[in-house]
JSON list of C-alpha atoms in Angstrom, two decimals:
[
{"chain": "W", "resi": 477, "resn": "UNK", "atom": "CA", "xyz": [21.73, 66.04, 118.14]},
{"chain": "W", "resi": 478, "resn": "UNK", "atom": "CA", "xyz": [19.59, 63.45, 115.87]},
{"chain": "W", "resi": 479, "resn": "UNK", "atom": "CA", "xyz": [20.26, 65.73, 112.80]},
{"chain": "W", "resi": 480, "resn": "UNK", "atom": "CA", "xyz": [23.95, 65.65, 113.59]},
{"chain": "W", "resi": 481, "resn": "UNK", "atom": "CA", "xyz": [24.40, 61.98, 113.83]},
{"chain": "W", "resi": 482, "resn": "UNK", "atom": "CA", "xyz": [22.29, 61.42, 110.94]},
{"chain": "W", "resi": 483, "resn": "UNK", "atom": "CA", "xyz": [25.17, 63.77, 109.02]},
{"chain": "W", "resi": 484, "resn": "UNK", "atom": "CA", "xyz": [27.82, 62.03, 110.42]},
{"chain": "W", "resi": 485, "resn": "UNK", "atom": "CA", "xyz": [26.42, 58.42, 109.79]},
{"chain": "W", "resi": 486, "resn": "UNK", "atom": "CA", "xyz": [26.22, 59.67, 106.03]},
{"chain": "W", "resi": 487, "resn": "UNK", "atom": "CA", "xyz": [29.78, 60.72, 106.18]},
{"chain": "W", "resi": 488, "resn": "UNK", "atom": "CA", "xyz": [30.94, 57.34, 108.02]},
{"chain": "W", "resi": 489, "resn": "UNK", "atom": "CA", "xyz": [29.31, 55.18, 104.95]},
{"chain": "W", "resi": 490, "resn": "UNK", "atom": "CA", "xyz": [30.72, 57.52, 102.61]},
{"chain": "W", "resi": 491, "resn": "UNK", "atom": "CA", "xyz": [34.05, 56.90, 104.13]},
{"chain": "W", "resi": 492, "resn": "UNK", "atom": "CA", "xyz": [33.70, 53.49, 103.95]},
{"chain": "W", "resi": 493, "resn": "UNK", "atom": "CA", "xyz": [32.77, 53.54, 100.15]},
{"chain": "W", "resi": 494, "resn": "UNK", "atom": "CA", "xyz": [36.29, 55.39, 99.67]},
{"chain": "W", "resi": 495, "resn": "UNK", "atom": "CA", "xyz": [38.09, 52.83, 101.57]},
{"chain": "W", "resi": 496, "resn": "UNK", "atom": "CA", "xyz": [36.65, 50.14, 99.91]},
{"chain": "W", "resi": 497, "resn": "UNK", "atom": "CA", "xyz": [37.18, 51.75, 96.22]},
{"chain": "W", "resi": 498, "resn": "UNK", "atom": "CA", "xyz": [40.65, 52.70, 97.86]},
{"chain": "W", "resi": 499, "resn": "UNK", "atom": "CA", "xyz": [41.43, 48.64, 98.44]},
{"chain": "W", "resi": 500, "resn": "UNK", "atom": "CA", "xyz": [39.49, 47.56, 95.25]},
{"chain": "W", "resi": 501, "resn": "UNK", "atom": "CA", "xyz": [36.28, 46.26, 97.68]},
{"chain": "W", "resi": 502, "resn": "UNK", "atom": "CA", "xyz": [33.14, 46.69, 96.02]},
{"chain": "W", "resi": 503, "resn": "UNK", "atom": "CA", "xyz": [31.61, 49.94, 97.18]},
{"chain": "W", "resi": 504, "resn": "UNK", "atom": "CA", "xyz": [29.15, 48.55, 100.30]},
{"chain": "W", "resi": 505, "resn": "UNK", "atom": "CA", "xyz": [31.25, 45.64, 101.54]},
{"chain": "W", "resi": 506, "resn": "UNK", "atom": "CA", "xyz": [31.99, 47.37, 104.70]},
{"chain": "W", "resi": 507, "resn": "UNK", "atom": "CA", "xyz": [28.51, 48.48, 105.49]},
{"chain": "W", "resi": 508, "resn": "UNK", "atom": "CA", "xyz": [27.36, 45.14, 104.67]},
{"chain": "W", "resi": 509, "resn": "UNK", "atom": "CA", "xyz": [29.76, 43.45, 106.75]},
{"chain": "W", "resi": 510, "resn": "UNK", "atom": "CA", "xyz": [29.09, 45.86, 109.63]},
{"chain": "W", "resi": 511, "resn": "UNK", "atom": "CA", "xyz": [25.29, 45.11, 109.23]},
{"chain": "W", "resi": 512, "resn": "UNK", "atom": "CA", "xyz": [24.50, 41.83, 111.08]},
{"chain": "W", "resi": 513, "resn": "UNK", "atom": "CA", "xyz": [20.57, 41.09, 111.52]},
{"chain": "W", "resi": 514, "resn": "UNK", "atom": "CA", "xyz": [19.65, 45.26, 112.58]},
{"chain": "W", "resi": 515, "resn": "UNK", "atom": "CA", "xyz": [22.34, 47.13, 110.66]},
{"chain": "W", "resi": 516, "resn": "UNK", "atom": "CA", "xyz": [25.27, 49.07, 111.81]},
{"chain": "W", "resi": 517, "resn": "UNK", "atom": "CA", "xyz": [25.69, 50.19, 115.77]},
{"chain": "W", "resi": 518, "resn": "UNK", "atom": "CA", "xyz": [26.07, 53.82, 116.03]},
{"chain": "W", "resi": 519, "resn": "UNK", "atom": "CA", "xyz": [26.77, 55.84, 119.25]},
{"chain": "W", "resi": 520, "resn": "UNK", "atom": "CA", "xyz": [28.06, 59.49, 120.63]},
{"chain": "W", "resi": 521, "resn": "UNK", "atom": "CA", "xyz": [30.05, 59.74, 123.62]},
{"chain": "W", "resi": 522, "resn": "UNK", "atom": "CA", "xyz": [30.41, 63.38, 125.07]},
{"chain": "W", "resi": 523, "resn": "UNK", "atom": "CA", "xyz": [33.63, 63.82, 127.12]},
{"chain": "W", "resi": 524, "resn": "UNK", "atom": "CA", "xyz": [34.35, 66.75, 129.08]},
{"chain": "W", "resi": 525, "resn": "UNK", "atom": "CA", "xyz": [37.99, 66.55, 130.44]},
{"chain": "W", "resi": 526, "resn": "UNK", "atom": "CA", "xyz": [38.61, 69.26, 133.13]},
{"chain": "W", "resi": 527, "resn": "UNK", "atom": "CA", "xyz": [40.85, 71.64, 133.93]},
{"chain": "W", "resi": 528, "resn": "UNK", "atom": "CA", "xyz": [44.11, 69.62, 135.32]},
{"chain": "W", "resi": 529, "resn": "UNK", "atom": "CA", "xyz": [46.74, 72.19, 137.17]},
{"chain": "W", "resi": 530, "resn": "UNK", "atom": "CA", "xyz": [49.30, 69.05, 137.46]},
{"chain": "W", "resi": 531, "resn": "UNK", "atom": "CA", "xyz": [48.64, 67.41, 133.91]},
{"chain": "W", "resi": 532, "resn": "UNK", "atom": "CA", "xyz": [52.48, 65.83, 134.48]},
{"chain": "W", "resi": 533, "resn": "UNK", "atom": "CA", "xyz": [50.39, 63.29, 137.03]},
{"chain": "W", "resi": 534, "resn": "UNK", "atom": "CA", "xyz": [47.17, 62.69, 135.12]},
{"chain": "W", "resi": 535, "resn": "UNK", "atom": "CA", "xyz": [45.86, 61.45, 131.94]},
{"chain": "W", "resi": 536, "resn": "UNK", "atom": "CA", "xyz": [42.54, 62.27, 130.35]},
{"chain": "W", "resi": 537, "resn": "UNK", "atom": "CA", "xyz": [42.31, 58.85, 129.15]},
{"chain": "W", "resi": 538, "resn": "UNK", "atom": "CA", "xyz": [45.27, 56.32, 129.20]},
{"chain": "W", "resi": 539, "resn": "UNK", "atom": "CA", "xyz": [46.41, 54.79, 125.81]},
{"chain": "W", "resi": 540, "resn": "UNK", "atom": "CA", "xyz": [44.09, 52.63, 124.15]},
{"chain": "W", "resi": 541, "resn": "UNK", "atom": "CA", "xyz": [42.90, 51.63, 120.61]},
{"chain": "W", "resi": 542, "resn": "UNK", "atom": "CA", "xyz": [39.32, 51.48, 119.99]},
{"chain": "W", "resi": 543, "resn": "UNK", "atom": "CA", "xyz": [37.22, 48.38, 119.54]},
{"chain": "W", "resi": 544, "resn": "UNK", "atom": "CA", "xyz": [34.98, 49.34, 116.43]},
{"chain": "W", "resi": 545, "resn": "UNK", "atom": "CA", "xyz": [35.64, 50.59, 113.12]},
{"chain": "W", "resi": 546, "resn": "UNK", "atom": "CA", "xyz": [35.11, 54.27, 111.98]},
{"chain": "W", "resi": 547, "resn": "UNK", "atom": "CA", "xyz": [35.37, 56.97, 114.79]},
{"chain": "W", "resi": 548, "resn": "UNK", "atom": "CA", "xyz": [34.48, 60.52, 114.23]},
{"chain": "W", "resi": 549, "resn": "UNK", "atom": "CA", "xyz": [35.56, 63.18, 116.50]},
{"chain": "W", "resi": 550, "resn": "UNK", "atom": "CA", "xyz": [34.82, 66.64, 117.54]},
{"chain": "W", "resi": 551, "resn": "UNK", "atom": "CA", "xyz": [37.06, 67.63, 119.60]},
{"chain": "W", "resi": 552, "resn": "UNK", "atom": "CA", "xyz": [37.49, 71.39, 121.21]},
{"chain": "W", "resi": 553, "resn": "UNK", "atom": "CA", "xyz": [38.31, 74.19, 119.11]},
{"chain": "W", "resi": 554, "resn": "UNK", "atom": "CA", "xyz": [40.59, 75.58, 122.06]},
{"chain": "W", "resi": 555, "resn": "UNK", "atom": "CA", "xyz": [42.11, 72.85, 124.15]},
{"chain": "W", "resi": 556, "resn": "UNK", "atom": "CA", "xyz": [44.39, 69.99, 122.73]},
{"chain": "W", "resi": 557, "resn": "UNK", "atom": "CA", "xyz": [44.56, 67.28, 124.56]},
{"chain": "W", "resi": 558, "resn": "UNK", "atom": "CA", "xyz": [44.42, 64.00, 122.05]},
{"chain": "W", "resi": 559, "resn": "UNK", "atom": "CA", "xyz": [47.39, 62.16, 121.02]},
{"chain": "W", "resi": 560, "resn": "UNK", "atom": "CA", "xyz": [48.59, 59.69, 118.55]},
{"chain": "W", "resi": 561, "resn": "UNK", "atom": "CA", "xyz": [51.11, 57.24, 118.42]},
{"chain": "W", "resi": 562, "resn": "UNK", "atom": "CA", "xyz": [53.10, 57.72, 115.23]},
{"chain": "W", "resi": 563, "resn": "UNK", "atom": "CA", "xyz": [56.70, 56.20, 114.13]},
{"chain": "W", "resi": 564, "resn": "UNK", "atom": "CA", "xyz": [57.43, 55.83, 118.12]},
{"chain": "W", "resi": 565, "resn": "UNK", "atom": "CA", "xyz": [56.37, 59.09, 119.75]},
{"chain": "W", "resi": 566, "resn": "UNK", "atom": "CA", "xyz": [53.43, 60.83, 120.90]},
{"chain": "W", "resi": 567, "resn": "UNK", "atom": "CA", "xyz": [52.45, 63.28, 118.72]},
{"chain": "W", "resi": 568, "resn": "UNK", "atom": "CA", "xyz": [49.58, 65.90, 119.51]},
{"chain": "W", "resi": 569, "resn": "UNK", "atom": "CA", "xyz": [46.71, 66.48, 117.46]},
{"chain": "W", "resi": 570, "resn": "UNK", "atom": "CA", "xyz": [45.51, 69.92, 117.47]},
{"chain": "W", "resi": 571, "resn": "UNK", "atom": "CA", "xyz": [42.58, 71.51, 118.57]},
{"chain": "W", "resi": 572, "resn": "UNK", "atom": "CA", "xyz": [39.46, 71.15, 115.68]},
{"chain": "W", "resi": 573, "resn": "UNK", "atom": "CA", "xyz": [39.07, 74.31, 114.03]},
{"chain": "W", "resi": 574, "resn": "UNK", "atom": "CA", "xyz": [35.47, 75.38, 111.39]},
{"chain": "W", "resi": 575, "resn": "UNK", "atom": "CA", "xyz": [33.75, 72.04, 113.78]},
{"chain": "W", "resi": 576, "resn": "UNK", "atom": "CA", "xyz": [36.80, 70.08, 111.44]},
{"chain": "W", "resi": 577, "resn": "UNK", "atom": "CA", "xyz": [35.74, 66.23, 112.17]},
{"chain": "W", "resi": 578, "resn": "UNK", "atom": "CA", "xyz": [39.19, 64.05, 112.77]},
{"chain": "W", "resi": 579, "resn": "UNK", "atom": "CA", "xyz": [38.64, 60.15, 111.67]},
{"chain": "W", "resi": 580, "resn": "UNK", "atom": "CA", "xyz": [40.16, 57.49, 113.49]},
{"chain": "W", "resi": 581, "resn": "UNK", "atom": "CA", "xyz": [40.17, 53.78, 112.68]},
{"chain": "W", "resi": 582, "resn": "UNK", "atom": "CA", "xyz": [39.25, 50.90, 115.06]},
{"chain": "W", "resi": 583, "resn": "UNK", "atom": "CA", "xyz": [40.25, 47.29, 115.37]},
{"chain": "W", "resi": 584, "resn": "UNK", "atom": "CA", "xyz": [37.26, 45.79, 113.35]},
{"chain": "W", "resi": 585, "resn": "UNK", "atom": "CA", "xyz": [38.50, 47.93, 110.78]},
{"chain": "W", "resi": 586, "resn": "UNK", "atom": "CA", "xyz": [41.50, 46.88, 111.02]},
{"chain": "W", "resi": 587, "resn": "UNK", "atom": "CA", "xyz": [40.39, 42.95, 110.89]},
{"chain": "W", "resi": 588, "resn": "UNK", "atom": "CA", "xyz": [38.33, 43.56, 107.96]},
{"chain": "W", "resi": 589, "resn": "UNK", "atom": "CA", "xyz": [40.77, 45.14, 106.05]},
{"chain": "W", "resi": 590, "resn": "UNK", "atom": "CA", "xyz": [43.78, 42.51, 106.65]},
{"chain": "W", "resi": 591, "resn": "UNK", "atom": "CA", "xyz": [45.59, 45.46, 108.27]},
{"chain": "W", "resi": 592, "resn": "UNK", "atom": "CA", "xyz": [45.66, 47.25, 105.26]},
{"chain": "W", "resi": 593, "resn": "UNK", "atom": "CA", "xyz": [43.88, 49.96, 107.62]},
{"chain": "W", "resi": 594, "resn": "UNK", "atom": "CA", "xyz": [45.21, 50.35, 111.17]},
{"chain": "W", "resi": 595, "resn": "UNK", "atom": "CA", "xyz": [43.53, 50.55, 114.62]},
{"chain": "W", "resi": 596, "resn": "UNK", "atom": "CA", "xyz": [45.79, 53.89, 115.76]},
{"chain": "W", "resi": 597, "resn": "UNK", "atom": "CA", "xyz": [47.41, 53.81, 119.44]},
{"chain": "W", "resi": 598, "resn": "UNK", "atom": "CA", "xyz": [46.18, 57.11, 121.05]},
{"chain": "W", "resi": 599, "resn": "UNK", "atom": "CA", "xyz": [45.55, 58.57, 124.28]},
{"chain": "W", "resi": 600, "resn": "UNK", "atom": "CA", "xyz": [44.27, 61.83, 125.99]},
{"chain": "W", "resi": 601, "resn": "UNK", "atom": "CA", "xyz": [46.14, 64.19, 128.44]},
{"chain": "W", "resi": 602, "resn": "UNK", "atom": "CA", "xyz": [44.86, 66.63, 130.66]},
{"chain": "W", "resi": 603, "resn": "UNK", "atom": "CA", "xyz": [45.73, 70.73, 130.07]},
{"chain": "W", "resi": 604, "resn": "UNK", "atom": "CA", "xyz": [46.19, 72.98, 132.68]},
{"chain": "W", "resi": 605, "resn": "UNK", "atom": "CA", "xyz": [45.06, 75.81, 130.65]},
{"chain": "W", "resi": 606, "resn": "UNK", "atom": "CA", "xyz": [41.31, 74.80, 130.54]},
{"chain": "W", "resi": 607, "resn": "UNK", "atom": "CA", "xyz": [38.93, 71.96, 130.30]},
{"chain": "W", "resi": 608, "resn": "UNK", "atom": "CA", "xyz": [38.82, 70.19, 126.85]},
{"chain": "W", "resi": 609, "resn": "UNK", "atom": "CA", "xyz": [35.20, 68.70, 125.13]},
{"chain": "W", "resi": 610, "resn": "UNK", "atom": "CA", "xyz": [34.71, 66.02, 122.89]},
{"chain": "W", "resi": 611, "resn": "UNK", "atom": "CA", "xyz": [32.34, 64.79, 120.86]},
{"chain": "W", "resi": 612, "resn": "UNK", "atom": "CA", "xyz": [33.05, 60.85, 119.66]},
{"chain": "W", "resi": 613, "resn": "UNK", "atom": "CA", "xyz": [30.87, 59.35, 117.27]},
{"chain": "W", "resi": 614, "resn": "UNK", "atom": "CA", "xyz": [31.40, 55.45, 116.56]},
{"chain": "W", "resi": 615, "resn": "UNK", "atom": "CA", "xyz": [30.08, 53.77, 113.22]},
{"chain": "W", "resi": 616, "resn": "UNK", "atom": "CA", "xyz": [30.38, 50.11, 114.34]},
{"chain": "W", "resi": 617, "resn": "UNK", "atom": "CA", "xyz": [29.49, 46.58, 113.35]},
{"chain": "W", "resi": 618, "resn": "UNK", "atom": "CA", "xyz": [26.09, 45.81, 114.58]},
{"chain": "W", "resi": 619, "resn": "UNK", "atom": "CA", "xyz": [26.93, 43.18, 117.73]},
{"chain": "W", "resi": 620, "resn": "UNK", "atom": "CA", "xyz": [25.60, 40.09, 115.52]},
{"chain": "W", "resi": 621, "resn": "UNK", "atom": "CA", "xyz": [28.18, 41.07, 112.84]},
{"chain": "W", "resi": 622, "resn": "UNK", "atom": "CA", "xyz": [30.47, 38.27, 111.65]},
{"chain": "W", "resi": 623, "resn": "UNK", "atom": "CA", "xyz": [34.31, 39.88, 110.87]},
{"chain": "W", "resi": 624, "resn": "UNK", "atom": "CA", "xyz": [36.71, 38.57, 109.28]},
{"chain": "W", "resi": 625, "resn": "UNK", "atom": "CA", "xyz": [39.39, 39.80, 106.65]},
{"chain": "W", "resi": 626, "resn": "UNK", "atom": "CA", "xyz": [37.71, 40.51, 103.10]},
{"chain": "W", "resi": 627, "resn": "UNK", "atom": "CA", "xyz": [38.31, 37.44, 100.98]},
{"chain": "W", "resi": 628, "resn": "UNK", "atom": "CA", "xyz": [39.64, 39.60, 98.10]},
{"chain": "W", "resi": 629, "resn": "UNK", "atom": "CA", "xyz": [42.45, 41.20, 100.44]},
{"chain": "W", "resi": 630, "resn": "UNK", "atom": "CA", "xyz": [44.25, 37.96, 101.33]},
{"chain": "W", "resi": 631, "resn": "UNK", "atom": "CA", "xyz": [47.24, 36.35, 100.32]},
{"chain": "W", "resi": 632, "resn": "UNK", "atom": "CA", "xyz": [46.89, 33.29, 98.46]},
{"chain": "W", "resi": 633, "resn": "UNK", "atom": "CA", "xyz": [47.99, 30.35, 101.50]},
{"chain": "W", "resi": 634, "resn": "UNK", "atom": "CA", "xyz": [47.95, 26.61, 101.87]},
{"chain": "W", "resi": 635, "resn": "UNK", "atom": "CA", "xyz": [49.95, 26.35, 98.09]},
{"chain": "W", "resi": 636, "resn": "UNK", "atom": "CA", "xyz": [52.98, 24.30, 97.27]},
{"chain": "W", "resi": 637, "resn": "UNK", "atom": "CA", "xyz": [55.60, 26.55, 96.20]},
{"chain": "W", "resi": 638, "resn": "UNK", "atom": "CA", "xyz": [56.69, 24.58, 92.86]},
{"chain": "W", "resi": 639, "resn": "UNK", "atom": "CA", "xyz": [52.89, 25.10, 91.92]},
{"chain": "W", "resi": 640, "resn": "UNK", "atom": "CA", "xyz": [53.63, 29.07, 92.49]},
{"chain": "W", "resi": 641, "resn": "UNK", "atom": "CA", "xyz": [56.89, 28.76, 90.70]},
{"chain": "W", "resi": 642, "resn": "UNK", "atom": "CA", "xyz": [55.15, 27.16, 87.33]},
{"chain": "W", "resi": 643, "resn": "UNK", "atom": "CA", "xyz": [52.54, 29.68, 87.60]},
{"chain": "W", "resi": 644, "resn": "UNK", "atom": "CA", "xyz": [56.00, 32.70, 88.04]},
{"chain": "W", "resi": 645, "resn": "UNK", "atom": "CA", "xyz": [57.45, 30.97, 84.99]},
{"chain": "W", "resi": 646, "resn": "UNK", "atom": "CA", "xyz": [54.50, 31.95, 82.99]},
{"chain": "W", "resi": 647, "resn": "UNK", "atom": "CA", "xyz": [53.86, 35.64, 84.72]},
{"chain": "W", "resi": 648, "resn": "UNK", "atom": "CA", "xyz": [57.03, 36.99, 85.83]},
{"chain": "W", "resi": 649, "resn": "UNK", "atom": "CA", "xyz": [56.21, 40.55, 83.86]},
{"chain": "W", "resi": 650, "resn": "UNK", "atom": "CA", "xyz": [53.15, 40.36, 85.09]},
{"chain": "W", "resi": 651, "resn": "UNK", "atom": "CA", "xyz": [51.43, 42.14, 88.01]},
{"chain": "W", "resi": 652, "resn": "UNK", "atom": "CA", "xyz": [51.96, 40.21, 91.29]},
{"chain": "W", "resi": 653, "resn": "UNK", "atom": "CA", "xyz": [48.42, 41.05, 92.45]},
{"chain": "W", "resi": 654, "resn": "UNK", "atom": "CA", "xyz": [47.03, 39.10, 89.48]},
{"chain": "W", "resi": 655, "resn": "UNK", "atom": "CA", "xyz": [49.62, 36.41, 90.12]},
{"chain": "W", "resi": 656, "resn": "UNK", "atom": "CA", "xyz": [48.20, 36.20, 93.65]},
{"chain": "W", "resi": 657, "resn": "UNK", "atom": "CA", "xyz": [44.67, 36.62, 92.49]},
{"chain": "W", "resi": 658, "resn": "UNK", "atom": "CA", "xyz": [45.12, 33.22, 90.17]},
{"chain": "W", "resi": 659, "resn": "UNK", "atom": "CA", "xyz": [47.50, 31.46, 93.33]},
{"chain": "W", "resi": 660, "resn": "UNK", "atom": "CA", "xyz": [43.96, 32.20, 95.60]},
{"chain": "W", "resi": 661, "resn": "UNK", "atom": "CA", "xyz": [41.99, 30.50, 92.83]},
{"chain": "W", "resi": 662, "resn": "UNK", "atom": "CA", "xyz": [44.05, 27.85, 91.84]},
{"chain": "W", "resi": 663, "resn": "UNK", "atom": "CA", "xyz": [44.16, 26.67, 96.18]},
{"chain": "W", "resi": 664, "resn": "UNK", "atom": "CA", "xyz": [40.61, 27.28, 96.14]},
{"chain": "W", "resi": 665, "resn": "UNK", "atom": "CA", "xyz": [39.88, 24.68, 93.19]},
{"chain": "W", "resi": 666, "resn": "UNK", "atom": "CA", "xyz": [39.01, 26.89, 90.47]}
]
C-alpha cells in the first residue's frame, strides 16, 4: 500500500505541474502552496459500498464536493456507482477498467486557482447487482497551509475606469491578458 501511494503522490505533483503550466503558474506553485510548515497532507480512504436490493431508497454517499485539492480514485472495475454533476444532470461514471485512476478536483483547488479549476458536485449510489470498492487517495494542503487565489490569476480590481480606458486607447489590438497584466501593476504601484 506504501508503494502505491508513493506512485500516486508522484502522479498528484505531476498533475499539479500540468495545471500550473496549463494556467501559466510556475511549475511548483501548487505544491508549494499546499506545503505549509510539514508539506502536503496525503491520505487513502477505502470504501466498500454493499450490495443495496432497493438502491431507489439509498445512497452510497449523498452529494458532496470535497474539501481538498487533487483526488485520485480507484474505483471497482465491475460496479458503477459514482456520479457527477454535469450541465444539470447526474451523469454516471463508469466502472475503472486496466486499475484506470479517475481525478477529481476539490475546493482548495478550486480557491487557488480563482475557479479556473472546479470543485465537481458528485455523489455515490448504491447497485443492486453487487457491492462496489473504492480506493480514494487525497493530495491536500498540509493543515498550516495558507490559500488563497494565485496572484497571477486575478483580475486587475480597485482601478478607476478612465485610468483603464487611457491604458485601452493605447492597447486595443493588443492581448487583453497583457492589458490586465499592466491594469494589476499599475493598482499595485508599479
Amino acid at each position: 500500500m506504501d508503494g502505491y501511494i508513493d506512485q500516486l503522490i508522484n502522479l498528484a505533483e505531476k498533475l499539479s505541474e500540468l495545471m500550473c503550466e496549463n494556467l501559466g503558474l510556475e511549475k511548483g506553485y501548487i505544491r508549494e502552496a499546499f506545503t505549509g510548515s510539514k508539506g502536503p497532507s496525503v491520505g487513502t480512504k477505502v470504501a466498500k459500498y454493499p450490495q443495496c436490493h432497493n438502491p431507489e431508497l439509498v445512497r452510497g454517499l449523498r452529494e458532496h464536493t470535497d474539501a481538498g485539492g487533487i483526488i485520485l480514485l480507484l474505483q471497482d472495475d465491475k460496479v458503477p456507482g459514482l456520479e457527477f454533476f454535469n450541465d444539470g444532470q447526474w451523469v454516471e461514471i463508469p466502472p475503472s477498467k486496466n486499475n484506470s485512476i479517475f481525478i477529481n478536483t476539490g475546493e482548495q483547488l478550486e480557491v487557488l486557482t480563482n475557479g479556473m479549476y472546479k470543485s465537481a458536485l458528485h455523489r455515490v449510489m448504491t447497485n443492486k447487482n453487487g457491492s462496489r470498492l473504492s480506493i480514494a487517495t487525497f493530495y491536500n494542503p498540509a493543515g498550516d497551509a495558507i490559500i488563497s487565489p494565485a496572484p497571477k490569476l486575478l483580475y486587475p480590481n480597485h482601478f478607476r475606469f478612465q485610468d483603464y480606458l487611457n491604458l485601452y486607447a493605447q492597447t486595443k489590438f493588443g492581448d487583453k491578458g497583457t492589458r490586465f497584466e499592466s491594469m494589476k501593476k499599475m493598482t499595485n504601484g508599479h
